[in-house]
Structure formats: C-alpha cells, structure tokens
Tab-separated table of C-alpha atoms in Angstrom:
chain	number	residue	atom	x	y	z
M	159	MET	CA	7.743	-16.457	-4.895
M	160	THR	CA	4.432	-17.328	-3.275
M	161	ALA	CA	3.678	-19.326	-0.188
M	162	SER	CA	0.325	-21.006	0.671
M	163	TYR	CA	-0.996	-22.126	3.988
M	164	ARG	CA	-4.298	-23.059	5.559
M	165	GLN	CA	-6.607	-21.975	8.219
M	166	PRO	CA	-9.784	-24.025	8.881
M	167	GLY	CA	-11.875	-23.645	5.692
M	168	LEU	CA	-9.462	-21.224	4.081
M	169	VAL	CA	-6.394	-21.227	1.731
M	170	LEU	CA	-4.195	-18.178	2.082
M	171	THR	CA	-1.337	-17.275	-0.218
M	172	ASP	CA	1.260	-14.559	0.259
M	173	ARG	CA	1.705	-12.364	-2.872
M	174	ARG	CA	4.416	-9.824	-3.464
M	175	PHE	CA	4.607	-7.250	-6.257
M	176	THR	CA	7.244	-4.799	-7.337
M	177	VAL	CA	5.720	-1.259	-8.437
M	178	PRO	CA	7.203	2.124	-9.184
M	179	LEU	CA	7.603	4.411	-6.263
M	180	ASP	CA	6.354	7.230	-8.581
M	181	HIS	CA	3.969	5.990	-11.267
M	182	ASP	CA	4.928	9.026	-13.303
M	183	ALA	CA	8.529	7.707	-13.489
M	184	PRO	CA	7.836	3.987	-14.236
M	185	THR	CA	11.467	3.297	-14.955
M	186	GLY	CA	12.756	4.903	-11.749
M	187	GLU	CA	12.899	3.616	-8.214
M	188	THR	CA	10.560	0.704	-7.196
M	189	ILE	CA	8.918	-0.371	-3.857
M	190	GLU	CA	7.426	-3.797	-2.759
M	191	LEU	CA	3.783	-4.338	-2.170
M	192	TYR	CA	2.462	-7.269	-0.118
M	193	ALA	CA	-1.019	-8.800	-0.342
M	194	ARG	CA	-2.674	-11.859	1.086
M	195	GLU	CA	-4.875	-13.897	-1.242
M	196	VAL	CA	-7.726	-15.737	0.639
M	197	VAL	CA	-10.081	-18.264	-0.861
M	198	ALA	CA	-12.457	-20.806	0.617
M	199	SER	CA	-10.882	-24.179	0.657
M	200	ASP	CA	-13.759	-25.824	-1.195
M	201	LYS	CA	-13.394	-23.248	-3.915
M	202	ALA	CA	-9.615	-23.042	-4.144
M	203	HIS	CA	-9.339	-24.638	-7.565
M	204	GLN	CA	-12.354	-22.722	-9.039
M	205	ASP	CA	-12.007	-19.800	-11.437
M	206	LEU	CA	-13.508	-17.034	-9.168
M	207	PRO	CA	-13.939	-13.359	-9.692
M	208	TRP	CA	-11.575	-11.202	-7.526
M	209	LEU	CA	-12.433	-8.711	-4.700
M	210	VAL	CA	-9.651	-6.414	-3.561
M	211	TYR	CA	-9.990	-4.932	0.015
M	212	LEU	CA	-8.701	-1.408	0.651
M	213	GLN	CA	-8.199	-0.954	4.415
M	214	GLY	CA	-9.160	2.234	6.273
M	215	GLY	CA	-6.434	4.620	7.578
M	216	PRO	CA	-4.416	6.082	6.058
M	217	GLY	CA	-1.417	4.129	7.031
M	218	PHE	CA	-2.958	0.719	8.499
M	219	ARG	CA	-2.029	-2.591	7.066
M	220	ALA	CA	-4.915	-4.894	5.853
M	221	ASP	CA	-6.796	-7.050	8.304
M	222	ARG	CA	-5.016	-10.199	9.390
M	223	VAL	CA	-7.140	-13.226	8.706
M	224	LEU	CA	-8.648	-15.019	11.702
M	225	GLY	CA	-11.064	-17.376	9.959
M	226	ARG	CA	-14.177	-16.226	8.158
M	227	GLN	CA	-14.949	-13.368	10.442
M	228	ALA	CA	-17.369	-10.405	9.569
M	229	TRP	CA	-17.566	-9.451	5.926
M	230	LEU	CA	-14.809	-11.920	4.844
M	231	GLY	CA	-17.150	-14.952	5.165
M	232	ARG	CA	-19.622	-13.165	2.859
M	233	ALA	CA	-17.015	-12.271	0.370
M	234	LEU	CA	-15.628	-15.735	0.208
M	235	ARG	CA	-18.874	-17.250	-0.858
M	236	GLU	CA	-18.260	-15.995	-4.449
M	237	TYR	CA	-14.832	-14.239	-4.585
M	238	ARG	CA	-11.142	-14.708	-4.304
M	239	VAL	CA	-10.173	-11.860	-1.886
M	240	LEU	CA	-6.927	-9.911	-1.989
M	241	LEU	CA	-6.008	-8.167	1.257
M	242	LEU	CA	-3.601	-5.387	0.180
M	243	ASP	CA	-1.102	-3.828	2.571
M	244	GLN	CA	-1.206	-0.408	1.122
M	245	ARG	CA	2.309	1.145	0.364
M	246	GLY	CA	4.193	1.943	3.424
M	247	THR	CA	2.225	-0.452	5.630
M	248	GLY	CA	2.441	-4.049	6.879
M	249	HIS	CA	4.741	-6.289	4.837
M	250	SER	CA	4.928	-3.674	2.065
M	251	THR	CA	7.982	-1.500	1.997
M	252	PRO	CA	7.563	0.254	5.290
M	253	ALA	CA	7.594	3.949	6.092
M	254	GLY	CA	8.316	5.031	9.667
M	255	ARG	CA	10.865	6.488	12.034
M	256	GLN	CA	13.261	3.573	11.482
M	257	THR	CA	13.128	3.651	7.671
M	258	LEU	CA	12.360	7.150	6.628
M	259	PRO	CA	15.906	8.487	7.361
M	260	LEU	CA	17.105	6.277	4.510
M	261	ARG	CA	15.443	8.878	2.247
M	262	GLY	CA	17.526	11.820	3.684
M	263	GLY	CA	16.477	14.688	5.781
M	264	PRO	CA	12.894	15.977	6.551
M	265	ALA	CA	12.477	17.657	3.269
M	266	GLU	CA	13.439	14.504	1.304
M	267	GLN	CA	11.219	12.428	3.628
M	268	ALA	CA	8.262	14.721	3.013
M	269	ASP	CA	8.764	14.568	-0.762
M	270	TYR	CA	8.745	10.707	-0.465
M	271	LEU	CA	5.425	10.721	1.518
M	272	THR	CA	3.677	12.783	-1.054
M	273	LEU	CA	3.531	9.519	-3.043
M	274	PHE	CA	1.618	7.682	-0.314
M	275	ARG	CA	-1.815	9.184	-1.057
M	276	ALA	CA	-4.975	7.617	-2.612
M	277	ASP	CA	-3.827	8.288	-6.153
M	278	SER	CA	-0.655	6.233	-5.867
M	279	ILE	CA	-2.535	3.459	-4.020
M	280	VAL	CA	-5.004	3.184	-6.952
M	281	ARG	CA	-2.176	3.227	-9.431
M	282	ASP	CA	-0.577	0.320	-7.411
M	283	CYS	CA	-3.761	-1.577	-7.743
M	284	GLU	CA	-3.848	-1.044	-11.475
M	285	ALA	CA	-0.181	-2.006	-11.712
M	286	ILE	CA	-0.755	-5.426	-10.040
M	287	ARG	CA	-4.366	-6.246	-11.287
M	288	PRO	CA	-3.125	-7.776	-14.587
M	289	GLU	CA	-0.938	-10.105	-12.634
M	290	VAL	CA	-3.658	-11.065	-10.235
M	291	THR	CA	-6.704	-11.234	-12.436
M	292	GLY	CA	-5.175	-11.839	-15.819
M	293	GLY	CA	-6.450	-8.315	-16.811
M	294	ALA	CA	-10.162	-8.732	-15.802
M	295	PRO	CA	-11.682	-5.932	-13.832
M	296	TRP	CA	-12.203	-6.667	-10.110
M	297	THR	CA	-14.552	-5.627	-7.308
M	298	VAL	CA	-13.169	-3.261	-4.789
M	299	LEU	CA	-14.374	-3.026	-1.245
M	300	GLY	CA	-13.134	0.228	0.375
M	301	GLN	CA	-13.593	0.794	4.119
M	302	SER	CA	-13.205	4.380	5.437
M	303	PHE	CA	-9.945	5.700	3.777
M	304	GLY	CA	-10.243	2.733	1.539
M	305	GLY	CA	-13.528	4.262	0.446
M	306	PHE	CA	-11.760	7.516	-0.255
M	307	CYS	CA	-9.247	5.453	-2.528
M	308	THR	CA	-12.282	3.798	-4.170
M	309	VAL	CA	-13.622	7.204	-5.166
M	310	THR	CA	-10.197	8.066	-6.540
M	311	TYR	CA	-10.373	4.710	-8.418
M	312	LEU	CA	-13.622	5.675	-9.990
M	313	SER	CA	-12.081	8.974	-10.906
M	314	ILE	CA	-8.893	7.918	-12.621
M	315	ALA	CA	-9.156	4.273	-13.477
M	316	PRO	CA	-12.750	3.073	-13.643
M	317	GLN	CA	-11.946	0.627	-16.427
M	318	GLY	CA	-10.291	-1.495	-13.640
M	319	LEU	CA	-13.514	-1.963	-11.657
M	320	ASN	CA	-16.353	-4.430	-12.109
M	321	THR	CA	-18.181	-3.125	-9.031
M	322	ALA	CA	-17.302	-0.535	-6.277
M	323	VAL	CA	-18.529	-1.034	-2.691
M	324	ILE	CA	-17.806	1.608	-0.071
M	325	THR	CA	-18.426	1.614	3.697
M	326	SER	CA	-18.110	4.634	5.751
M	327	GLY	CA	-15.829	6.276	3.330
M	328	LEU	CA	-17.402	8.711	0.794
M	329	PRO	CA	-15.103	11.917	1.015
M	330	SER	CA	-15.988	15.472	0.161
M	331	LEU	CA	-14.750	16.104	-3.386
M	332	ASP	CA	-13.629	19.675	-2.727
M	333	ALA	CA	-13.628	20.352	1.063
M	334	HIS	CA	-10.340	21.767	2.511
M	335	ALA	CA	-9.198	20.020	5.710
M	336	ASP	CA	-10.595	23.101	7.612
M	337	ASP	CA	-13.951	22.248	6.301
M	338	VAL	CA	-13.595	18.717	7.381
M	339	TYR	CA	-12.732	19.563	10.965
M	340	ARG	CA	-15.286	22.352	11.261
M	341	ALA	CA	-17.762	19.660	10.680
M	342	ALA	CA	-16.004	17.107	12.898
M	343	TYR	CA	-15.821	19.005	16.198
M	344	PRO	CA	-19.565	19.385	16.732
M	345	ARG	CA	-19.821	15.655	16.058
M	346	MET	CA	-17.137	14.951	18.665
M	347	GLU	CA	-19.200	17.008	21.128
M	348	ARG	CA	-22.346	15.016	20.292
M	349	LYS	CA	-20.602	11.697	20.774
M	350	THR	CA	-19.193	12.747	24.102
M	351	ALA	CA	-22.624	13.866	25.295
M	352	ALA	CA	-24.161	10.539	24.181
M	353	HIS	CA	-21.328	8.637	26.115
M	354	TYR	CA	-22.022	10.665	29.295
M	355	ALA	CA	-25.706	10.091	28.939
M	356	ARG	CA	-25.087	6.378	28.989
M	357	TYR	CA	-22.396	6.577	31.686
M	358	PRO	CA	-23.006	9.651	33.888
M	359	GLN	CA	-20.459	8.455	36.423
M	360	ASP	CA	-17.732	9.067	33.708
M	361	VAL	CA	-18.285	12.908	33.870
M	362	GLY	CA	-16.449	12.980	37.225
M	363	ARG	CA	-13.960	10.352	36.319
M	364	ALA	CA	-12.834	12.219	33.130
M	365	ARG	CA	-12.606	15.494	34.917
M	366	ARG	CA	-10.548	13.864	37.707
M	367	ILE	CA	-8.091	12.336	35.145
M	368	ALA	CA	-7.764	15.654	33.284
M	369	ASP	CA	-7.081	17.551	36.468
M	370	HIS	CA	-4.381	15.012	37.358
M	371	LEU	CA	-2.748	15.369	34.022
M	372	LEU	CA	-2.795	19.179	34.302
M	373	THR	CA	-0.970	19.078	37.512
M	374	HIS	CA	1.498	16.036	36.953
M	375	ASP	CA	3.948	15.196	34.245
M	376	VAL	CA	2.856	11.680	33.322
M	377	VAL	CA	5.071	9.457	31.069
M	378	LEU	CA	3.640	6.085	30.174
M	379	PRO	CA	5.778	2.965	30.289
M	380	ASN	CA	6.530	3.073	26.640
M	381	GLY	CA	7.889	6.751	26.864
M	382	TYR	CA	4.607	8.393	25.651
M	383	ARG	CA	4.020	11.611	27.427
M	384	LEU	CA	0.348	11.634	28.468
M	385	THR	CA	-0.968	15.108	28.309
M	386	VAL	CA	-4.545	16.207	28.886
M	387	GLU	CA	-4.944	16.702	25.185
M	388	ALA	CA	-3.667	13.210	24.493
M	389	PHE	CA	-6.070	11.910	26.968
M	390	GLN	CA	-9.013	13.637	25.303
M	391	SER	CA	-8.089	12.061	21.983
M	392	LEU	CA	-9.028	8.769	23.443
M	393	GLY	CA	-12.611	9.906	22.250
M	394	THR	CA	-11.562	8.183	18.974
M	395	LEU	CA	-13.166	5.124	20.639
M	396	LEU	CA	-16.506	6.706	20.360
M	397	GLY	CA	-16.594	6.276	16.697
M	398	THR	CA	-16.915	2.466	17.034
M	399	GLY	CA	-19.792	0.200	17.960
M	400	ASN	CA	-18.532	-0.818	21.348
M	401	GLY	CA	-16.194	2.120	21.861
M	402	SER	CA	-18.311	3.826	24.476
M	403	HIS	CA	-18.229	0.785	26.672
M	404	ARG	CA	-14.387	0.334	26.202
M	405	LEU	CA	-13.936	3.992	27.117
M	406	HIS	CA	-16.051	3.504	30.291
M	407	TYR	CA	-14.145	0.461	31.420
M	408	LEU	CA	-10.911	2.351	30.842
M	409	LEU	CA	-11.989	5.274	32.932
M	410	GLU	CA	-13.209	3.306	35.871
M	411	GLU	CA	-9.816	1.808	36.513
M	412	ALA	CA	-7.891	4.955	36.135
M	413	PHE	CA	-6.636	5.468	39.767
M	414	VAL	CA	-4.936	3.500	42.441
M	415	ARG	CA	-3.680	4.408	45.947
M	416	THR	CA	0.065	3.998	46.442
M	417	PRO	CA	2.470	4.848	49.441
M	418	GLN	CA	3.191	8.097	47.491
M	419	GLY	CA	-0.481	8.874	47.139
M	420	THR	CA	-3.017	8.514	44.317
M	421	ALA	CA	-1.570	7.673	40.929
M	422	LEU	CA	-2.775	6.584	37.556
M	423	SER	CA	-2.930	2.763	37.643
M	424	ASP	CA	-0.753	0.427	35.722
M	425	VAL	CA	-3.864	-1.045	34.186
M	426	PHE	CA	-4.961	2.467	32.821
M	427	GLN	CA	-1.515	3.380	31.622
M	428	GLU	CA	-1.000	-0.025	29.768
M	429	GLN	CA	-4.430	0.284	27.965
M	430	ALA	CA	-3.876	4.047	27.265
M	431	GLN	CA	-0.511	3.573	25.622
M	432	SER	CA	-1.824	0.796	23.528
M	433	LEU	CA	-4.622	3.016	22.295
M	434	LEU	CA	-2.468	6.151	21.762
M	435	SER	CA	0.724	4.867	20.272
M	436	TYR	CA	1.381	5.314	16.583
M	437	ALA	CA	4.290	2.814	16.606
M	438	SER	CA	2.230	0.430	14.416
M	439	HIS	CA	0.838	2.949	12.057
M	440	PRO	CA	3.002	6.147	11.865
M	441	LEU	CA	1.842	6.992	8.343
M	442	TYR	CA	-1.511	7.801	9.813
M	443	ALA	CA	-0.157	10.650	11.730
M	444	LEU	CA	2.152	11.780	8.864
M	445	VAL	CA	-0.244	11.886	5.993
M	446	HIS	CA	-3.657	12.115	7.699
M	447	GLU	CA	-4.358	15.711	6.843
M	448	ALA	CA	-2.524	15.322	3.463
M	449	ILE	CA	-5.495	12.948	2.308
M	450	TYR	CA	-7.575	16.172	2.256
M	451	GLY	CA	-5.023	18.159	0.332
M	452	GLN	CA	-6.149	18.928	-3.344
M	453	ASP	CA	-5.052	22.413	-4.189
M	454	GLU	CA	-2.381	25.089	-3.449
M	455	ARG	CA	-3.596	25.626	0.165
M	456	PRO	CA	-1.527	24.017	2.859
M	457	THR	CA	-3.282	21.916	5.370
M	458	ALA	CA	-1.168	23.768	8.117
M	459	TRP	CA	-2.169	21.606	11.104
M	460	SER	CA	-5.857	22.105	10.259
M	461	ALA	CA	-7.338	20.083	13.264
M	462	GLU	CA	-5.183	22.117	15.755
M	463	ARG	CA	-6.093	25.496	14.129
M	464	VAL	CA	-9.826	24.596	14.039
M	465	ARG	CA	-9.978	23.273	17.463
M	466	ALA	CA	-9.198	26.816	18.701
M	467	GLU	CA	-12.618	27.827	17.210
M	468	PHE	CA	-14.257	25.505	19.612
M	469	PRO	CA	-13.119	26.665	23.058
M	470	ARG	CA	-15.434	24.082	24.868
M	471	PHE	CA	-12.647	21.474	24.081
M	472	ASP	CA	-10.120	23.485	26.266
M	473	ALA	CA	-9.676	21.243	29.160
M	474	ALA	CA	-8.213	23.885	31.510
M	475	LYS	CA	-11.125	26.219	30.897
M	476	THR	CA	-13.555	23.298	31.342
M	477	LEU	CA	-11.977	22.381	34.751
M	478	ALA	CA	-12.258	25.984	35.869
M	479	GLY	CA	-16.013	25.589	35.569
M	480	ASP	CA	-18.413	22.677	36.014
M	481	GLU	CA	-18.890	21.491	32.446
M	482	PRO	CA	-18.077	17.911	31.339
M	483	LEU	CA	-14.690	17.338	29.698
M	484	LEU	CA	-14.999	16.903	25.912
M	485	PHE	CA	-13.335	14.130	24.054
M	486	THR	CA	-11.785	14.356	20.625
M	487	GLY	CA	-10.712	11.776	18.052
M	488	GLU	CA	-9.797	11.182	14.430
M	489	SER	CA	-7.591	14.300	14.239
M	490	VAL	CA	-3.828	14.743	14.201
M	491	HIS	CA	-2.115	17.564	16.085
M	492	PRO	CA	1.538	18.781	16.178
M	493	TRP	CA	1.729	17.926	19.962
M	494	LEU	CA	1.442	14.240	18.933
M	495	PHE	CA	4.920	14.458	17.601
M	496	ASP	CA	6.170	15.536	21.036
M	497	CYS	CA	4.080	13.042	22.974
M	498	ASP	CA	4.748	9.850	21.056
M	499	PRO	CA	8.267	8.405	20.962
M	500	ALA	CA	7.341	6.613	17.646
M	501	LEU	CA	6.647	10.098	16.129
M	502	ARG	CA	9.256	12.399	17.734
M	503	PRO	CA	11.917	11.947	15.137
M	504	LEU	CA	9.427	12.845	12.378
M	505	ARG	CA	8.252	16.053	13.664
M	506	GLU	CA	10.088	18.202	11.098
M	507	THR	CA	8.964	15.866	8.375
M	508	ALA	CA	5.306	16.350	9.467
M	509	GLU	CA	5.909	20.147	9.503
M	510	GLN	CA	7.150	19.975	5.885
M	511	LEU	CA	4.041	18.104	4.830
M	512	ALA	CA	1.682	20.503	6.708
M	513	ALA	CA	3.317	23.443	4.755
M	514	ARG	CA	3.072	21.877	1.184
M	515	THR	CA	1.043	23.871	-1.302
M	516	ASP	CA	1.483	21.518	-4.442
M	517	TRP	CA	-1.261	18.912	-3.693
M	518	ARG	CA	-2.815	17.285	-6.781
M	519	PRO	CA	-6.554	16.781	-7.176
M	520	LEU	CA	-7.592	13.205	-6.010
M	521	TYR	CA	-11.131	13.159	-7.598
M	522	ASP	CA	-12.683	13.991	-10.981
M	523	PRO	CA	-16.312	15.256	-10.488
M	524	ALA	CA	-16.880	15.187	-14.318
M	525	ARG	CA	-15.866	11.621	-14.555
M	526	LEU	CA	-17.810	10.588	-11.525
M	527	ALA	CA	-20.915	12.238	-12.941
M	528	ALA	CA	-20.534	10.064	-15.973
M	529	ASN	CA	-19.766	6.853	-13.897
M	530	GLU	CA	-20.788	3.515	-15.364
M	531	VAL	CA	-19.408	1.228	-12.724
M	532	PRO	CA	-21.968	-0.367	-10.454
M	533	ALA	CA	-21.507	1.072	-7.082
M	534	ALA	CA	-23.026	1.210	-3.568
M	535	ALA	CA	-22.086	2.874	-0.370
M	536	ALA	CA	-23.009	2.588	3.322
M	537	VAL	CA	-23.359	5.909	5.100
M	538	TYR	CA	-23.461	5.605	8.805
M	539	HIS	CA	-25.546	8.467	10.189
M	540	ASP	CA	-23.511	10.770	12.253
M	541	ASP	CA	-20.270	8.808	11.666
M	542	LEU	CA	-17.653	10.225	13.995
M	543	TYR	CA	-14.836	9.879	11.318
M	544	VAL	CA	-16.501	10.873	7.978
M	545	ASP	CA	-19.106	13.695	7.825
M	546	THR	CA	-22.463	12.409	6.672
M	547	ALA	CA	-23.353	15.681	4.823
M	548	HIS	CA	-20.156	15.528	2.893
M	549	SER	CA	-20.754	11.840	2.080
M	550	LEU	CA	-24.280	12.453	0.707
M	551	ASP	CA	-23.126	15.345	-1.287
M	552	THR	CA	-20.474	13.114	-3.021
M	553	ALA	CA	-23.149	10.281	-3.351
M	554	ARG	CA	-25.338	12.647	-5.389
M	555	THR	CA	-22.360	13.324	-7.714
M	556	ILE	CA	-21.469	9.764	-8.575
M	557	ARG	CA	-23.764	8.633	-11.300
M	558	GLY	CA	-25.540	5.410	-10.393
M	559	LEU	CA	-24.281	5.074	-6.913
M	560	ARG	CA	-26.774	3.696	-4.575
M	561	THR	CA	-26.565	4.528	-0.829
M	562	TRP	CA	-27.682	2.841	2.298
M	563	VAL	CA	-27.952	5.419	5.159
M	564	THR	CA	-28.400	3.817	8.572
M	565	ASP	CA	-27.791	4.555	12.156
M	566	GLU	CA	-27.680	0.911	13.071
M	567	PHE	CA	-23.809	0.937	12.995
M	568	GLU	CA	-20.948	3.263	13.757
M	569	HIS	CA	-17.879	3.749	11.587
M	570	ASP	CA	-16.884	0.003	12.057
M	571	GLY	CA	-20.109	-1.316	10.663
M	572	LEU	CA	-18.370	-3.458	8.122
M	573	ARG	CA	-16.738	-5.387	11.021
M	574	ALA	CA	-19.442	-5.184	13.605
M	575	GLY	CA	-22.334	-6.024	11.175
M	576	GLY	CA	-20.909	-9.356	10.299
M	577	PRO	CA	-21.848	-10.369	6.676
M	578	ARG	CA	-24.957	-8.215	6.498
M	579	VAL	CA	-23.204	-5.011	5.479
M	580	LEU	CA	-21.384	-6.325	2.513
M	581	ASP	CA	-24.376	-8.492	1.505
M	582	ARG	CA	-26.651	-5.566	1.377
M	583	LEU	CA	-24.229	-3.396	-0.587
M	584	LEU	CA	-23.488	-6.026	-3.108
M	585	ALA	CA	-27.270	-6.461	-3.648
M	586	LEU	CA	-27.698	-2.674	-4.041
M	587	ALA	CA	-24.859	-2.482	-6.678
M	588	ARG	CA	-26.467	-5.325	-8.531
M	589	ASP	CA	-29.881	-3.719	-8.327
M	590	GLU	CA	-31.220	-6.759	-6.520
M	591	VAL	CA	-33.046	-4.686	-3.871
C-alpha cells in the first residue's frame, strides 16, 4: 500500500518492500524496507529516470524531505528520487536495544547484524529495483558510507547501475580497520589545531571542561555518563562545514555558577547529550568497525587500540602539562557502551561483533578495474571521516571513474554545497566537463 502527499512543489510517496533478511536464503526470513519517492510536482506524471540515494552512516535513516534543499533540488530537475531507509534504520525493520532481544542473546544478535553491511544493502537495492524502475538500471548517489555501498554496488551488481555518483565515500579496498584509524588520528589532531587557530580562547575552555570531567562524575539528563573521552569525541563536529563554529558556541556556554559552586550548565548538557546519544542510530555504534571487516582478522575495537599509539590524545597526560586538549571523532569505542543508555544493553553484542573472524570481502578489485558504469566522485581534501589517500588509491582502481578533489568543502559538502556538488559530479560522469 502506498500513500502520496505533497509539500510545496513536491509529490512524495511512501514505498514499502519485503526483502530476504539473508539474500543467500531467499525463501527464508524477510524484513521490511521503507523508501520515500520524491518527484517535482510539475513532473509527477512524466516517465523520468530514477536516482536512489544511499545515506551516510552506517545506521542512519535517509534524509527527511524539507523542500528542495541542497542536492535534492538539482536531482529533481531530471529524476524521480528514492530515499532509502537502509535495513535497520528509520521506517525499515529496526535494529536497536528495543528490538534486537527478539533475536535471542548477544551471539544471535551479532549473527543477525552481520547481515547489515554494504553487501546486503546493495542486494536490497537490486531486489527492489525491478519493482521501482520496471527493471531499468538507475543512478545511485552515495554519500559517505553510502559511497562505500556504491563501490560495493559496482563490485557485485554493476548491471543495476546507469551512473554512479559518490561524495566523500571512496573506501580503501583492502585496508584493515587498524589502517583506517592510524590514518585518522593525525587528521583529528590537524582538525583540532585548525579549530584552536580559529578560536584560541577554546584551548582554555576545553582544558577546563576536561579537568572538571576528570574530577566529577557527570551524568547528563538522559542518563548518558559524560566522561572526558566522550567529551573529546565531540570533535566529530570538526568534520562538517560549520562544525568548528558549533563546537565553539558549545564550549563558551559550558559553565554556570550555582549555590553549590561551578557546574556544567544545563545548556551545555542538553546540547552535549543531543550530539552524543546513539538512541536514534544505534547501528552506527554496533557495525561501524564491521564496515571495514573483509577477511579473517577481527576488528577487535580497532579505534580504541590504535588510539593508544597516539598518547597525545590522553586527556590526563595533557592536563598534567600545558598542551591543548585534542578532540576525536568518527570512531567507536567500548566505553560508549557504558556511557550511553541506548547502547548499554548491547555491550556484549558489540563484543561479539568485534571478535568475529568470518568477514566476507565487500569489493572486487578486478571487476572495478573493468568497470563500464559512468562514475564520478568528490574527494574532500583532508576529510575528517574518510582518508584522502585511501580514496585516491581506490579512485585509480575504478576504471573510468572521474574525481573532483577539492578543499572547498568538508565531509558534508553534498549538503553544504547546495546543488553545485551534484551538478558537477553528474557533468563529470557524463563527460560534459
């Protein structure tokens, strides 16, 4: 059953699909996928090509439509757009602390979650494509993790694609999670240094907050235990175009005087819990490192282990001296499952996933080297979330892929750049520039 409704200039239609939980067992258990079809109202009755949007993540639902914002307005000039809630997210069959116990204990939950990686998402797309397009190939737009999925799409089902467009999402084809994080921590340090160069007053503010957290047990209103490591992870903001400014305004309102003495302000606590909570996207924490698993090596809490190789991120050691506190971001750690009430019941499930040694390859270098699908990718220089060197290595592997390397945008360039990013990438893929 479908339901259509309107926003100014748009017609939106809810679409629901049933797909196998495990595509290798097509007659077994099924799950539901949700997607939102969007078309310009003046083109609603036209036979338009399709563009499917694969959201970043893992574990985030597709963007909710608020008019023709950013890239969507450009896409709607020529496409019907399908905004897919990838399996486990949004209106698709959910996967979180409330629903995963239906699978059984932690081992059963971990087995279930192994089916929520890029290969399953691509096979979902191929399962629903005939119903959506009548069998015609479609254009895929992959943002961040959605770009990882797009490279998997080019590896296992290129026949389903008319064009592949990727923004800030060209993964390494063979790097272990350890390699990813060894490249990431130096970027985090550079992004922190750039923030302090812009807002030097934040050096003292960040140190003061860290000192408070090392000497006080702080529990936010939603039950989140705010440790100094959790505070440092707010550096994830530094990977977005306006994130440095947002972090600055957060830090400047951190403290308030009370009858009991100085305390973290309600304003700071409310904003911090909103930024730190995984309640709306628990899959991100559960399968984030699993998106790098491609062989018999466990991920084994890679970000946490590799962090120990970079002692400058140790807050206690930093405060013992006079160095600026370093922020982190785009990494998942075991302590998250102690801090966040949305994740606490899933700690053992996460441990099971971190220990797995049966990950299947997600990419096919030989097939990518023979690629015939028109493709283009935006690579944002010094992207906090995706290593530029890894992306360019992969770009050289994919036959015919054209790249646009720019430092005009951060990781969220597809949103922040309005229609320009998608417009340029489509032109590159079509060999128009």
